[in-house]
CSV table of C-alpha atoms in Angstrom, one decimal:
chain,number,residue,atom,x,y,z
L,384,UNK,CA,0.0,0.0,0.0
L,385,UNK,CA,1.2,3.5,-0.7
L,386,UNK,CA,3.0,3.0,-4.0
L,387,UNK,CA,2.2,6.2,-5.8
L,388,UNK,CA,4.6,6.8,-8.7
L,389,UNK,CA,4.6,10.6,-8.9
L,390,UNK,CA,7.7,10.4,-11.0
L,391,UNK,CA,8.0,13.9,-12.2
L,392,UNK,CA,7.2,17.5,-11.1
L,393,UNK,CA,5.6,17.8,-14.6
L,394,UNK,CA,2.9,15.1,-13.6
L,395,UNK,CA,0.3,17.9,-13.3
L,396,UNK,CA,-2.1,19.7,-15.5
L,397,UNK,CA,-0.5,22.1,-18.0
L,398,UNK,CA,-2.8,25.0,-17.0
L,399,UNK,CA,-1.2,24.9,-13.5
L,400,UNK,CA,2.2,25.8,-15.0
L,401,UNK,CA,0.7,28.5,-17.4
L,402,UNK,CA,-1.2,30.0,-14.5
L,403,UNK,CA,1.8,29.8,-12.2
L,404,UNK,CA,3.9,31.6,-14.8
L,405,UNK,CA,1.3,34.4,-14.9
L,406,UNK,CA,0.9,34.6,-11.1
L,407,UNK,CA,4.7,34.8,-10.6
L,408,UNK,CA,4.7,37.7,-13.1
L,409,UNK,CA,1.6,39.6,-11.9
L,410,UNK,CA,0.7,38.6,-8.3
L,411,UNK,CA,3.9,37.4,-6.6
L,412,UNK,CA,2.6,38.4,-3.1
L,413,UNK,CA,-0.9,37.1,-3.4
L,414,UNK,CA,-2.0,34.3,-1.1
L,415,UNK,CA,-4.7,31.6,-1.5
L,416,UNK,CA,-6.5,28.9,0.4
L,417,UNK,CA,-7.9,25.6,-1.1
L,418,UNK,CA,-10.2,22.9,0.3
L,419,UNK,CA,-10.9,19.3,-0.6
L,420,UNK,CA,-14.6,18.6,-1.3
L,421,UNK,CA,-15.8,15.0,-1.2
L,422,UNK,CA,-18.7,15.3,-3.6
L,423,UNK,CA,-19.2,11.6,-3.9
L,424,UNK,CA,-19.2,11.1,-0.1
L,425,UNK,CA,-16.6,8.4,-0.4
L,426,UNK,CA,-15.9,6.8,3.0
L,427,UNK,CA,-12.1,6.8,3.7
L,428,UNK,CA,-10.7,3.8,5.6
L,429,UNK,CA,-8.9,4.3,8.9
L,430,UNK,CA,-5.4,5.7,8.6
L,431,UNK,CA,-6.0,7.1,5.1
L,432,UNK,CA,-4.8,10.6,6.2
L,433,UNK,CA,-1.5,9.1,7.2
L,434,UNK,CA,-1.1,7.4,3.8
L,435,UNK,CA,-1.8,10.7,2.1
L,436,UNK,CA,0.5,12.7,4.4
L,437,UNK,CA,3.4,10.3,3.6
L,438,UNK,CA,2.7,10.7,-0.1
L,439,UNK,CA,2.5,14.5,0.2
L,440,UNK,CA,5.7,14.6,2.2
L,441,UNK,CA,7.5,12.6,-0.5
L,442,UNK,CA,6.5,15.2,-3.1
L,443,UNK,CA,9.1,17.6,-1.5
L,444,UNK,CA,11.7,15.5,-3.3
L,445,UNK,CA,10.4,16.3,-6.8
L,446,UNK,CA,12.3,18.8,-9.0
L,447,UNK,CA,12.5,19.9,-12.6
L,448,UNK,CA,15.1,17.8,-14.5
L,449,UNK,CA,17.4,19.3,-17.0
L,450,UNK,CA,15.8,17.3,-19.8
L,451,UNK,CA,12.3,18.6,-18.7
L,452,UNK,CA,13.5,22.2,-18.7
L,453,UNK,CA,14.9,21.7,-22.2
L,454,UNK,CA,11.6,20.3,-23.3
L,455,UNK,CA,9.7,23.3,-21.9
L,456,UNK,CA,12.1,25.7,-23.6
L,457,UNK,CA,11.5,24.1,-26.9
L,458,UNK,CA,7.8,23.3,-26.6
L,459,UNK,CA,6.5,26.4,-24.7
L,460,UNK,CA,8.4,29.4,-26.0
L,461,UNK,CA,5.8,31.7,-24.3
L,462,UNK,CA,7.1,30.6,-20.9
L,463,UNK,CA,9.7,33.1,-19.9
L,464,UNK,CA,13.3,31.9,-19.2
L,465,UNK,CA,13.1,33.5,-15.8
L,466,UNK,CA,10.0,31.4,-15.0
L,467,UNK,CA,11.8,28.2,-16.1
L,468,UNK,CA,14.7,29.0,-13.9
L,469,UNK,CA,12.2,29.6,-11.1
L,470,UNK,CA,10.5,26.3,-11.8
L,471,UNK,CA,13.9,24.5,-11.6
L,472,UNK,CA,14.3,25.8,-8.1
L,473,UNK,CA,10.7,25.2,-7.0
L,474,UNK,CA,10.0,22.5,-4.4
L,475,UNK,CA,6.7,21.4,-3.0
L,476,UNK,CA,6.4,22.5,0.7
L,477,UNK,CA,4.3,20.0,2.6
L,478,UNK,CA,3.8,22.4,5.4
L,479,UNK,CA,1.3,24.3,3.1
L,480,UNK,CA,-1.0,21.2,3.3
L,481,UNK,CA,-3.1,20.3,6.4
L,482,UNK,CA,-4.4,16.7,6.2
L,483,UNK,CA,-6.6,15.1,8.9
L,484,UNK,CA,-9.4,12.5,9.3
L,485,UNK,CA,-12.4,12.2,11.5
L,486,UNK,CA,-14.0,8.7,11.2
L,487,UNK,CA,-14.4,8.1,7.4
L,488,UNK,CA,-14.2,11.9,6.6
L,489,UNK,CA,-11.0,13.2,5.1
L,490,UNK,CA,-10.0,16.9,5.4
L,491,UNK,CA,-7.4,18.5,3.2
L,492,UNK,CA,-6.7,22.3,3.3
L,493,UNK,CA,-3.9,24.1,1.5
L,494,UNK,CA,-2.8,27.7,2.3
L,495,UNK,CA,0.1,29.9,1.3
L,496,UNK,CA,1.5,32.1,-1.4
L,497,UNK,CA,-0.7,31.6,-4.5
L,498,UNK,CA,2.3,31.1,-6.9
L,499,UNK,CA,3.4,28.2,-4.7
L,500,UNK,CA,0.0,26.6,-3.6
L,501,UNK,CA,-1.4,26.7,-7.1
L,502,UNK,CA,0.6,23.5,-7.9
L,503,UNK,CA,-1.0,21.2,-5.2
L,504,UNK,CA,-4.6,20.7,-6.4
L,505,UNK,CA,-4.1,18.2,-9.3
L,506,UNK,CA,-1.4,15.9,-7.8
L,507,UNK,CA,-3.2,15.7,-4.4
L,508,UNK,CA,-6.4,14.7,-6.1
L,509,UNK,CA,-4.7,12.1,-8.2
L,510,UNK,CA,-2.9,10.7,-5.1
L,511,UNK,CA,-6.2,10.6,-3.2
L,512,UNK,CA,-7.8,8.5,-6.0
L,513,UNK,CA,-4.8,6.2,-6.4
L,514,UNK,CA,-4.3,5.6,-2.7
L,515,UNK,CA,-8.1,5.2,-2.1
L,516,UNK,CA,-8.3,2.3,-4.6
L,517,UNK,CA,-5.2,0.7,-3.0
L,518,UNK,CA,-6.4,1.2,0.6
L,519,UNK,CA,-9.9,-0.2,-0.2
L,520,UNK,CA,-8.3,-3.2,-2.1
L,521,UNK,CA,-10.4,-2.6,-5.2
L,522,UNK,CA,-9.2,-4.6,-8.2
L,523,UNK,CA,-9.3,-3.0,-11.6
L,524,UNK,CA,-9.2,-4.7,-15.0
L,525,UNK,CA,-5.8,-5.8,-16.1
L,526,UNK,CA,-3.3,-3.7,-18.2
L,527,UNK,CA,-4.2,-5.5,-21.4
L,528,UNK,CA,-7.9,-4.6,-20.9
L,529,UNK,CA,-7.0,-1.0,-20.1
L,530,UNK,CA,-5.3,-0.7,-23.5
L,531,UNK,CA,-8.2,-2.5,-25.2
L,532,UNK,CA,-10.7,-0.1,-23.6
L,533,UNK,CA,-8.7,3.0,-24.7
L,534,UNK,CA,-8.2,1.6,-28.2
L,535,UNK,CA,-12.0,0.9,-28.6
L,536,UNK,CA,-12.8,4.4,-27.5
L,537,UNK,CA,-10.4,6.2,-29.8
L,538,UNK,CA,-11.6,4.1,-32.7
L,539,UNK,CA,-15.2,5.2,-31.9
L,540,UNK,CA,-14.2,8.8,-31.7
L,541,UNK,CA,-12.3,8.5,-34.9
L,542,UNK,CA,-15.5,7.4,-36.7
L,543,UNK,CA,-17.1,10.6,-35.4
L,544,UNK,CA,-14.4,12.6,-37.2
L,545,UNK,CA,-13.7,14.9,-34.2
L,546,UNK,CA,-10.6,16.2,-32.3
L,547,UNK,CA,-10.1,15.3,-28.7
L,548,UNK,CA,-7.6,15.7,-25.9
L,549,UNK,CA,-7.1,13.8,-22.7
L,550,UNK,CA,-7.9,15.9,-19.6
L,551,UNK,CA,-8.0,13.1,-16.9
L,552,UNK,CA,-5.1,13.7,-14.5
L,553,UNK,CA,-7.2,14.7,-11.5
L,554,UNK,CA,-9.5,11.8,-11.1
L,555,UNK,CA,-7.5,9.1,-12.8
L,556,UNK,CA,-7.5,5.6,-11.4
L,557,UNK,CA,-3.7,5.5,-11.1
L,558,UNK,CA,-0.6,6.7,-12.9
L,559,UNK,CA,-0.2,3.3,-14.5
L,560,UNK,CA,-3.7,3.5,-16.1
L,561,UNK,CA,-3.2,7.1,-17.2
L,562,UNK,CA,0.1,6.2,-18.7
L,563,UNK,CA,-1.2,3.2,-20.6
L,564,UNK,CA,-4.3,5.1,-21.8
L,565,UNK,CA,-2.3,8.1,-23.1
L,566,UNK,CA,0.2,5.8,-24.9
L,567,UNK,CA,-2.7,4.0,-26.6
L,568,UNK,CA,-4.4,7.3,-27.6
L,569,UNK,CA,-1.2,8.5,-29.2
L,570,UNK,CA,-0.6,5.2,-30.9
L,571,UNK,CA,-4.1,4.8,-32.4
L,572,UNK,CA,-5.5,8.3,-32.4
L,573,UNK,CA,-3.8,9.8,-35.5
L,574,UNK,CA,-5.8,12.8,-36.9
L,575,UNK,CA,-8.1,12.6,-33.8
L,576,UNK,CA,-6.1,12.8,-30.7
L,577,UNK,CA,-4.6,16.3,-30.2
L,578,UNK,CA,-2.8,16.0,-26.9
L,579,UNK,CA,-3.0,15.7,-23.2
L,580,UNK,CA,-3.4,18.1,-20.3
L,581,UNK,CA,-0.7,16.2,-18.4
L,582,UNK,CA,2.7,17.8,-19.1
L,583,UNK,CA,4.8,14.8,-18.0
L,584,UNK,CA,2.9,12.5,-20.4
L,585,UNK,CA,2.9,15.0,-23.2
L,586,UNK,CA,6.7,15.0,-22.9
L,587,UNK,CA,7.0,11.2,-22.5
L,588,UNK,CA,4.8,10.5,-25.6
L,589,UNK,CA,5.8,13.6,-27.7
L,590,UNK,CA,2.2,14.9,-28.0
L,591,UNK,CA,1.0,18.4,-27.4
L,592,UNK,CA,0.4,19.8,-23.9
L,593,UNK,CA,-3.2,21.2,-23.8
L,594,UNK,CA,-4.5,23.9,-21.5
L,595,UNK,CA,-4.7,27.6,-20.7
L,596,UNK,CA,-6.3,28.7,-17.4
L,597,UNK,CA,-8.8,27.4,-14.8
L,598,UNK,CA,-11.7,28.9,-12.8
L,599,UNK,CA,-9.3,30.0,-10.0
L,600,UNK,CA,-7.7,32.6,-12.4
L,601,UNK,CA,-11.0,34.4,-12.6
L,602,UNK,CA,-12.0,33.6,-9.0
L,603,UNK,CA,-8.9,35.4,-7.8
L,604,UNK,CA,-9.6,38.4,-10.1
L,605,UNK,CA,-13.1,38.6,-8.5
L,606,UNK,CA,-11.4,38.8,-5.0
L,607,UNK,CA,-8.9,41.4,-6.1
L,608,UNK,CA,-10.9,43.6,-8.5
L,609,UNK,CA,-14.6,42.8,-7.7
L,610,UNK,CA,-17.0,40.6,-9.5
L,611,UNK,CA,-18.0,43.1,-12.2
L,612,UNK,CA,-14.4,43.4,-13.4
L,613,UNK,CA,-13.2,39.8,-12.8
L,614,UNK,CA,-13.7,38.5,-16.4
L,615,UNK,CA,-12.5,41.6,-18.1
L,616,UNK,CA,-9.3,42.0,-16.1
L,617,UNK,CA,-8.7,38.3,-16.0
L,618,UNK,CA,-8.7,38.2,-19.8
L,619,UNK,CA,-6.7,41.4,-20.1
L,620,UNK,CA,-4.0,40.2,-17.7
L,621,UNK,CA,-3.9,36.8,-19.5
L,622,UNK,CA,-3.5,38.4,-22.9
L,623,UNK,CA,-0.8,40.8,-21.5
L,624,UNK,CA,1.3,37.8,-20.4
L,625,UNK,CA,0.7,35.6,-23.4
L,626,UNK,CA,0.3,38.1,-26.2
L,627,UNK,CA,-2.1,35.8,-28.2
L,628,UNK,CA,-0.7,32.4,-27.2
L,629,UNK,CA,-2.8,30.1,-25.1
L,630,UNK,CA,-5.9,31.6,-26.5
L,631,UNK,CA,-8.8,29.5,-25.2
L,632,UNK,CA,-10.9,31.5,-22.6
L,633,UNK,CA,-12.9,29.8,-19.9
L,634,UNK,CA,-16.4,31.2,-19.8
L,635,UNK,CA,-18.4,30.0,-16.8
L,636,UNK,CA,-16.7,31.3,-13.6
L,637,UNK,CA,-19.5,33.8,-13.2
L,638,UNK,CA,-22.0,32.3,-15.7
L,639,UNK,CA,-21.4,32.4,-19.5
L,640,UNK,CA,-24.0,35.1,-20.0
L,641,UNK,CA,-22.0,37.5,-17.8
L,642,UNK,CA,-18.7,36.4,-19.5
L,643,UNK,CA,-20.0,37.1,-23.0
L,644,UNK,CA,-21.2,40.6,-22.0
L,645,UNK,CA,-17.5,41.4,-21.3
L,646,UNK,CA,-15.9,39.3,-24.1
L,647,UNK,CA,-15.9,42.3,-26.4
L,648,UNK,CA,-14.7,42.4,-30.1
L,649,UNK,CA,-11.1,42.8,-29.0
L,650,UNK,CA,-11.1,39.7,-26.9
L,651,UNK,CA,-13.3,37.8,-29.4
L,652,UNK,CA,-10.7,38.4,-32.1
L,653,UNK,CA,-7.7,37.9,-29.9
L,654,UNK,CA,-8.7,34.6,-28.3
L,655,UNK,CA,-8.9,31.5,-30.5
L,656,UNK,CA,-12.1,30.4,-28.8
L,657,UNK,CA,-13.8,29.4,-25.5
L,658,UNK,CA,-14.1,26.4,-23.2
L,659,UNK,CA,-17.4,25.0,-22.1
L,660,UNK,CA,-17.4,23.5,-18.6
L,661,UNK,CA,-21.0,23.6,-17.2
L,662,UNK,CA,-24.6,23.9,-18.3
L,663,UNK,CA,-26.3,22.7,-21.5
L,664,UNK,CA,-23.6,22.3,-24.2
L,665,UNK,CA,-26.0,22.9,-27.1
L,666,UNK,CA,-27.4,26.1,-25.6
L,667,UNK,CA,-23.8,27.2,-25.0
L,668,UNK,CA,-22.9,26.5,-28.6
L,669,UNK,CA,-25.8,28.7,-29.8
L,670,UNK,CA,-24.8,31.5,-27.4
L,671,UNK,CA,-21.2,31.4,-28.6
L,672,UNK,CA,-22.1,31.4,-32.3
L,673,UNK,CA,-24.5,34.2,-31.8
L,674,UNK,CA,-21.9,36.2,-29.9
L,675,UNK,CA,-19.3,35.9,-32.7
L,676,UNK,CA,-21.9,36.7,-35.4
L,677,UNK,CA,-23.0,39.9,-33.5
L,678,UNK,CA,-19.4,41.0,-33.4
L,679,UNK,CA,-18.9,40.4,-37.1
L,680,UNK,CA,-16.7,37.4,-36.7
L,681,UNK,CA,-17.2,34.2,-38.7
L,682,UNK,CA,-17.8,31.5,-36.0
L,683,UNK,CA,-16.2,28.9,-38.3
L,684,UNK,CA,-12.8,30.6,-37.6
L,685,UNK,CA,-13.2,30.1,-33.8
L,686,UNK,CA,-13.3,27.0,-31.6
L,687,UNK,CA,-15.3,25.7,-28.6
L,688,UNK,CA,-13.5,23.2,-26.4
L,689,UNK,CA,-16.1,21.1,-24.6
L,690,UNK,CA,-14.9,19.6,-21.3
L,691,UNK,CA,-17.8,19.0,-19.0
L,692,UNK,CA,-18.2,15.3,-17.9
L,693,UNK,CA,-18.0,13.9,-21.4
L,694,UNK,CA,-18.7,10.4,-22.6
L,695,UNK,CA,-19.2,9.1,-26.1
L,696,UNK,CA,-23.0,9.7,-26.3
L,697,UNK,CA,-22.6,13.4,-25.1
L,698,UNK,CA,-19.7,13.9,-27.6
L,699,UNK,CA,-21.7,12.5,-30.5
L,700,UNK,CA,-24.7,14.7,-29.7
L,701,UNK,CA,-22.5,17.9,-29.5
L,702,UNK,CA,-20.6,17.0,-32.6
L,703,UNK,CA,-23.7,16.4,-34.7
L,704,UNK,CA,-25.3,19.7,-33.5
L,705,UNK,CA,-22.2,21.9,-34.1
L,706,UNK,CA,-20.9,20.4,-37.3
L,707,UNK,CA,-20.4,23.1,-40.0
L,708,UNK,CA,-21.3,25.9,-37.5
L,709,UNK,CA,-18.2,26.4,-35.5
L,710,UNK,CA,-14.9,24.5,-34.9
L,711,UNK,CA,-15.1,22.1,-32.0
L,712,UNK,CA,-12.7,20.0,-29.9
L,713,UNK,CA,-13.3,17.9,-26.8
L,714,UNK,CA,-11.3,17.5,-23.5
L,715,UNK,CA,-12.3,14.2,-22.1
L,716,UNK,CA,-11.2,13.3,-18.5
L,717,UNK,CA,-12.4,10.6,-16.1
L,718,UNK,CA,-14.1,8.5,-18.8
L,719,UNK,CA,-10.7,8.0,-20.4
L,720,UNK,CA,-8.4,7.7,-17.3
L,721,UNK,CA,-10.7,5.9,-14.9
L,722,UNK,CA,-12.8,3.4,-16.9
L,723,UNK,CA,-11.4,0.3,-15.2
L,724,UNK,CA,-14.5,-1.5,-13.9
L,725,UNK,CA,-14.7,0.5,-10.6
L,726,UNK,CA,-16.7,3.5,-9.6
L,727,UNK,CA,-14.8,6.7,-10.4
L,728,UNK,CA,-14.3,9.1,-7.5
L,729,UNK,CA,-16.3,12.3,-7.5
L,730,UNK,CA,-13.9,14.7,-5.7
L,731,UNK,CA,-12.6,18.3,-6.2
L,732,UNK,CA,-10.2,20.7,-4.6
L,733,UNK,CA,-11.3,24.3,-4.9
L,734,UNK,CA,-9.8,27.7,-4.1
L,735,UNK,CA,-11.9,29.0,-1.2
L,736,UNK,CA,-10.2,32.3,-0.3
L,737,UNK,CA,-7.7,34.8,-1.7
L,738,UNK,CA,-5.6,37.4,-0.2
L,739,UNK,CA,-4.5,40.0,-2.8
L,740,UNK,CA,-1.4,42.0,-1.9
L,741,UNK,CA,-3.6,44.6,-0.2
L,742,UNK,CA,-6.7,44.1,1.9
L,743,UNK,CA,-8.0,41.0,3.8
L,744,UNK,CA,-8.8,37.4,3.1
L,745,UNK,CA,-11.8,37.3,0.7
L,746,UNK,CA,-14.0,34.3,0.0
L,747,UNK,CA,-13.9,33.3,-3.7
L,748,UNK,CA,-16.9,31.8,-5.6
L,749,UNK,CA,-17.9,30.2,-8.8
L,750,UNK,CA,-21.3,30.8,-10.4
L,751,UNK,CA,-21.8,27.8,-12.6
L,752,UNK,CA,-24.0,27.7,-15.7
L,753,UNK,CA,-25.6,24.7,-14.0
L,754,UNK,CA,-28.7,26.1,-12.2
L,755,UNK,CA,-28.2,26.2,-8.4
L,756,UNK,CA,-24.7,24.6,-8.6
L,757,UNK,CA,-22.7,27.6,-7.5
L,758,UNK,CA,-19.8,27.0,-5.1
L,759,UNK,CA,-18.3,29.0,-2.3
L,760,UNK,CA,-19.4,31.1,0.6
L,761,UNK,CA,-23.3,31.5,0.5
L,762,UNK,CA,-23.3,35.2,1.5
L,763,UNK,CA,-20.7,36.0,-1.1
L,764,UNK,CA,-22.6,34.1,-3.8
L,765,UNK,CA,-25.8,36.1,-3.0
L,766,UNK,CA,-23.8,39.4,-3.2
L,767,UNK,CA,-22.3,38.4,-6.5
L,768,UNK,CA,-25.6,37.4,-8.0
L,769,UNK,CA,-27.1,40.8,-7.0
L,770,UNK,CA,-24.1,42.7,-8.5
L,771,UNK,CA,-24.1,40.7,-11.7
L,772,UNK,CA,-27.9,40.5,-12.0
L,773,UNK,CA,-28.0,36.7,-12.0
L,774,UNK,CA,-31.4,35.1,-11.3
L,775,UNK,CA,-31.7,31.3,-10.9
């Protein structure tokens, strides 16, 4: 028990590095807090907190290898050399993570400078999943079957004539399953498979690292600049750092309706497209196409990346609806990296509070496109809904 092969500091989602780069540049003194949320109410066995602590403590030994730095220099020219030098010196600090357990309930809280703590979410979630399946002695299908499942899926997606990336690091069954799946997708996914969100596996299998930013980017901007300015200044700051690179904008931190009201012609032209992560995907497609048309932009020159709980049936429905109207791509997570005959875990780690350089700790929130699925402090949610004129 407790074999968790976190082999590389790059075994993390790509958008954590792109956001960390931007935070180091723009908000080096900001602080953040994150909290584990057990959405699936999974019961953790006795002593699980100690298993996780041991794994987290061992992460302090990870560092950026010379070959990994050279890979980033070549593959990601928009990451500043000063950042890559910083990353070479970066070490996980386990004192930023508080882990405890009461009965079968697990508590994980992360706190510290944002540019440091931003890196914890994804690896801790993948460790929780891997260690949970080990600690509860749940047996998965064998490696040969894992490869067969991945091959069957990529062949079905190939027949749909779509583009897809693998986004499944956070809730993967294990590193081994993730590794085998990605290898199979690269091998059999020619013309369909566009890359992976996992930077380590992108390097290992010479495929494209995929990702831009996550909800926490805009959640922090809400805490620092206010909810009305969060999308606008989040996009402005992103484009100031990346100058047109990494051009997919996440739309649903404060509902997509509010996002599109601030996604003006400048941003609509500058960004390559948007990412859908909650709410009805077909309604979102209509809203996006209409937005581009109203701004005099041909939607067929722009892309929507769909990434909300996708499986084959959902992808097929979206692809058939959007075909010929706008470019589309799909980021598929858990259904690729945790389809091993066991129940996938339903867990998240969310930023809960931010402390910009000035001021006090401020609760951060997310106002999803899913009716009544907003997350964060209830009073702050109500305040934001009033300010942004959101009724649900």
